[in-house]
Amino acid sequence: MSGRGRLRIYVGAAPGVGKTYAMLSEACRRVERGTDAVIAFVEDHGRPRTAELVRGLEQVARRRLSHQGRILTEMDVDAVLERRPAVALVDELAHTNAPGSRNAKRWQDVEELLQAGVDVVSTVNIQHLESLGDVVESITGVRPRETLPDEVVRRADQIELVDMSPEALRRRMAHGNIYAPDKVDAALSNYFRPGNLTALRELALLWTADRVDEYLQRYRSEHRIRSPWRARERIVVGLTGGPEGRTLIRRAARMAAKGSGSEILAVYVARSDGLTSASPKELAVQRTLVEDLGGTYHHVIGDEVPTALLEFARGVNATQIVLGSSRRKSWQYVFGPGVGMTVARESGPDLDVHIVTHDEVAKGRGLPVARGARLGRSRIIAGWLTGVVGPMLLSVVLARLDPGPGLTNDVLLFLCLTVLAALLGGLLPALASASVGSLLLNYFFTPPTGTWTISDPSNLVAIVVFFAVALSVASVVDLAARRTGQAARLRAESGILSFLAGSVLRGETSLEALLERVRETFGMDSVALLERESDVDPWTCAGSVGPLPLLRPEDADVDVPVGDHAALALSGRVLPAEDRRVLAAFAAQAVVVLDRQRLVDEAARARELDEGNRIRTALLAAVSHDLRTPIAGIKASVTSLRAEDVAWSEEDEAELLAGIEQGADRLHQLVGNLLDMSRLHTGTVTPLIREVDLDEVVPMALGGVPERSVVLDIPEALPMVAVDPGLLERSVANIVENAVKHGPEGTAVLVAASALGRRVELRVVDRGPGVPEADRDRIFEPFQRHGDAPRGAGVGLGLAVARGFAEAMGGTLAAEDTPGGGLTMVLTLRAVERPTTAPARVDPSAVDLSAGAGP
């Protein structure tokens, strides 16, 4: 037995819900399937049904300890390790061992078993989790004496909640199924009160739901799924720092209260340039309010508030966004539709956006901050001077010229100042320049001069056109300047990513050089790559640059997690949201470089030797046994038929000929799989994709298995699939033959198909011994055979060829457990998408009413 064992824990809300019974029932099912499962330590507490299950299982003798004149029994870890079962049952994971035991707590004993490769099934009540001690004490009035770290349970490979309603549990208690009759009344009136049980049940359900949510988030991250899944309601509240934030938070809390398990996440998006009109005091009040209501507060940085808000919502798998009605006045909408309308437009069908009214609606929020403000204080001042003072100076100069250049040239000169103001300070200085220029042109250069009246209508048109053109040109120049800045940033990001890609391909960058590049690129003081073995182990520094290297991600100004047990930590300043995208690429590359430094030499040598030995051994086995066996059978049959001294009957001749045919078919299959694997390895498989029905191909793939050994379940309404029929037939044939070979005698293999969204799944279900999860990827490798195959043989290429052909057609092939025992092969194929077109407009009188409705 090798590798770490797997831990399965049954969690309950209170004693008596059936954790131990469920654990023992699971053990009995495994024993019936041939698994070596033993009881390492289980207390039946005098419960008859539990005791009956215990008697049906093998028990490892307990260790006897003497303490204060009494003999106590504990789990004998050494005896269990010496027995080395596949599965050990250990009850009461939070139990404190008797003095004199090797470990203080039972969960530490279990850890030893897991390290030795023994799978463990255990039980624990929710009140024994260390982090919930105070909560349980406030509910029941009793402080749990025996606890264990939450991380021990969190790290379990499988957590199953054993649930029971408070009424049913109290009935079990009253019937004497949990405690002795003399203890029932005291228990029912104290710990087992309905209110206590209801609260503990809710605590267990919520804690388990959080573990399920952690797995869901990890799954979405690993599979790069960005669209929200409405597994539970998550409400994001967008805060601006204004007084309306409290109203939004309370409204979101009322929405969350309508659904059990809903979450509130309040988020404030700060601009990366540091320009903000938010009140820090108001934000602090709103943060306290949202935390008091059971929510969480988040502070993110981004240039585009709607974009940053939507990215945050999708990142946390939110289902609803709550925003306040705009505080802007009507005239301020000329600067854009506002955050609320933009978020509602860009949210898509997966996010519901709620716009909530409040007392501050349309009371004003001041002019929007110009994007030009990011140009720097000096350039902004220069832009305003050019836009306001420049036209005045130009008017003085032009007034001294006699004769002047004319109104047309005057307009062009003022327009030049407006463009210059836009280049220096952005849109607002340019707008001011256009306004001041229009007034000066009217007063000084349009007859009658020295007045605000205009006698010639053509001059009025000229000034209006000047203002419109100036405003348009200023907007275009400002937009071009902003796009230039964005392009420069994208060029810088492209250069950084190109450097990373080159270093990956060349394998040249050392860890220290990469971290130094991070420090220089982002202007940080120090950068460190931290790692740890597990969630409960301390962090260690794998490499760092700069003074005072960081030792914990919590001490960093910026930390980027990489996987479960590594993080890139930076100190110096807080980075904006757009920088974190590139930083995440650096962090991932740093872990890759670290792994390369540690493993490249040794792994290359070991891989080369192992691959060579494996291929040689597999080929020798194929030639010496799998190919020679059918050849020997054919040779013996032919020799017998040609013997002149033996008169064979027709039945004997038919039997010998059948043997020759069977051996030839077997040789054909073996050689075909060898050739197919060679084609896959050399990349010469070119699928000819076309639209076919599964019920046309799958039956043809069953010719190599006995009749009545397969049951087909392929619905007629199944959509067509885009596949190569020949490759699909070979894949299905190999999968089905493998299932029939490993399935029990007399039990048919089920081949069923179903449609799921844009794909079609073909499931081949057998009831054989199954394959452990740790070995499921290995069975798809070439020349691999799992376990014994008494009713057939092969070179171990069938499943490898099937997966290769499936992937060549754009599909997948994976293995899953069959409920009740066995293995299920899941072949996923691309369904043909039928275009949806609007129905044509026809004359009702021309419609054939006898025709059936279309699909």
PDB file of C-alpha atoms in Angstrom, residues 611 614-615 618-619 622 668-686 727 730-731 734 777-785 794-808 813:
ATOM      1  CA  GLU A 611       9.659   5.167 -20.107  1.00  0.00           C
ATOM      2  CA  ARG A 614       8.025   0.354 -19.554  1.00  0.00           C
ATOM      3  CA  ILE A 615       7.893   0.362 -23.342  1.00  0.00           C
ATOM      4  CA  ALA A 618       5.175  -3.907 -22.642  1.00  0.00           C
ATOM      5  CA  LEU A 619       6.400  -4.784 -26.115  1.00  0.00           C
ATOM      6  CA  ALA A 622       2.841  -8.226 -26.220  1.00  0.00           C
ATOM      7  CA  HIS A 668      -6.559  -8.575 -35.729  1.00  0.00           C
ATOM      8  CA  GLN A 669      -7.726  -6.645 -32.684  1.00  0.00           C
ATOM      9  CA  LEU A 670      -4.285  -6.618 -31.020  1.00  0.00           C
ATOM     10  CA  VAL A 671      -2.466  -5.510 -34.156  1.00  0.00           C
ATOM     11  CA  GLY A 672      -5.152  -2.939 -34.870  1.00  0.00           C
ATOM     12  CA  ASN A 673      -4.767  -1.380 -31.421  1.00  0.00           C
ATOM     13  CA  LEU A 674      -0.975  -1.310 -31.827  1.00  0.00           C
ATOM     14  CA  LEU A 675      -1.325   0.456 -35.170  1.00  0.00           C
ATOM     15  CA  ASP A 676      -3.925   2.878 -33.800  1.00  0.00           C
ATOM     16  CA  MET A 677      -1.676   3.822 -30.876  1.00  0.00           C
ATOM     17  CA  SER A 678       1.212   4.342 -33.271  1.00  0.00           C
ATOM     18  CA  ARG A 679      -0.951   6.690 -35.344  1.00  0.00           C
ATOM     19  CA  LEU A 680      -1.972   8.626 -32.247  1.00  0.00           C
ATOM     20  CA  HIS A 681       1.628   9.011 -31.064  1.00  0.00           C
ATOM     21  CA  THR A 682       2.817  10.185 -34.476  1.00  0.00           C
ATOM     22  CA  GLY A 683      -0.127  12.586 -34.900  1.00  0.00           C
ATOM     23  CA  THR A 684      -1.341  11.051 -38.156  1.00  0.00           C
ATOM     24  CA  VAL A 685      -4.973  10.589 -37.066  1.00  0.00           C
ATOM     25  CA  THR A 686      -7.093  12.945 -39.199  1.00  0.00           C
ATOM     26  CA  LEU A 727     -13.161   6.548 -34.994  1.00  0.00           C
ATOM     27  CA  ARG A 730     -13.526   1.912 -32.681  1.00  0.00           C
ATOM     28  CA  SER A 731     -13.702   3.927 -29.457  1.00  0.00           C
ATOM     29  CA  ASN A 734     -12.915  -0.826 -27.152  1.00  0.00           C
ATOM     30  CA  ASP A 777      -5.956   8.206 -15.074  1.00  0.00           C
ATOM     31  CA  ARG A 778      -3.432   5.383 -15.356  1.00  0.00           C
ATOM     32  CA  ILE A 779      -5.846   2.986 -17.033  1.00  0.00           C
ATOM     33  CA  PHE A 780      -5.906   5.324 -20.062  1.00  0.00           C
ATOM     34  CA  GLU A 781      -2.133   5.110 -20.525  1.00  0.00           C
ATOM     35  CA  PRO A 782      -0.726   2.768 -23.199  1.00  0.00           C
ATOM     36  CA  PHE A 783       0.256  -0.764 -22.130  1.00  0.00           C
ATOM     37  CA  GLN A 784      -1.580  -0.490 -18.813  1.00  0.00           C
ATOM     38  CA  ARG A 785      -3.840  -3.254 -17.477  1.00  0.00           C
ATOM     39  CA  GLY A 794      -4.712  -7.672 -24.331  1.00  0.00           C
ATOM     40  CA  VAL A 795      -1.739  -5.394 -24.478  1.00  0.00           C
ATOM     41  CA  GLY A 796      -3.474  -2.668 -22.477  1.00  0.00           C
ATOM     42  CA  LEU A 797      -4.180  -0.339 -25.406  1.00  0.00           C
ATOM     43  CA  GLY A 798      -7.973  -0.430 -25.719  1.00  0.00           C
ATOM     44  CA  LEU A 799      -8.829   2.465 -23.425  1.00  0.00           C
ATOM     45  CA  ALA A 800      -5.770   4.471 -24.487  1.00  0.00           C
ATOM     46  CA  VAL A 801      -6.860   4.225 -28.122  1.00  0.00           C
ATOM     47  CA  ALA A 802     -10.469   5.047 -27.196  1.00  0.00           C
ATOM     48  CA  ARG A 803      -9.452   8.223 -25.348  1.00  0.00           C
ATOM     49  CA  GLY A 804      -7.071   9.243 -28.138  1.00  0.00           C
ATOM     50  CA  PHE A 805      -9.781   8.907 -30.778  1.00  0.00           C
ATOM     51  CA  ALA A 806     -12.300  10.736 -28.571  1.00  0.00           C
ATOM     52  CA  GLU A 807      -9.954  13.697 -28.091  1.00  0.00           C
ATOM     53  CA  ALA A 808      -9.121  13.724 -31.804  1.00  0.00           C
ATOM     54  CA  LEU A 813     -13.399  10.082 -22.165  1.00  0.00           C
TER      55      LEU A 813
END
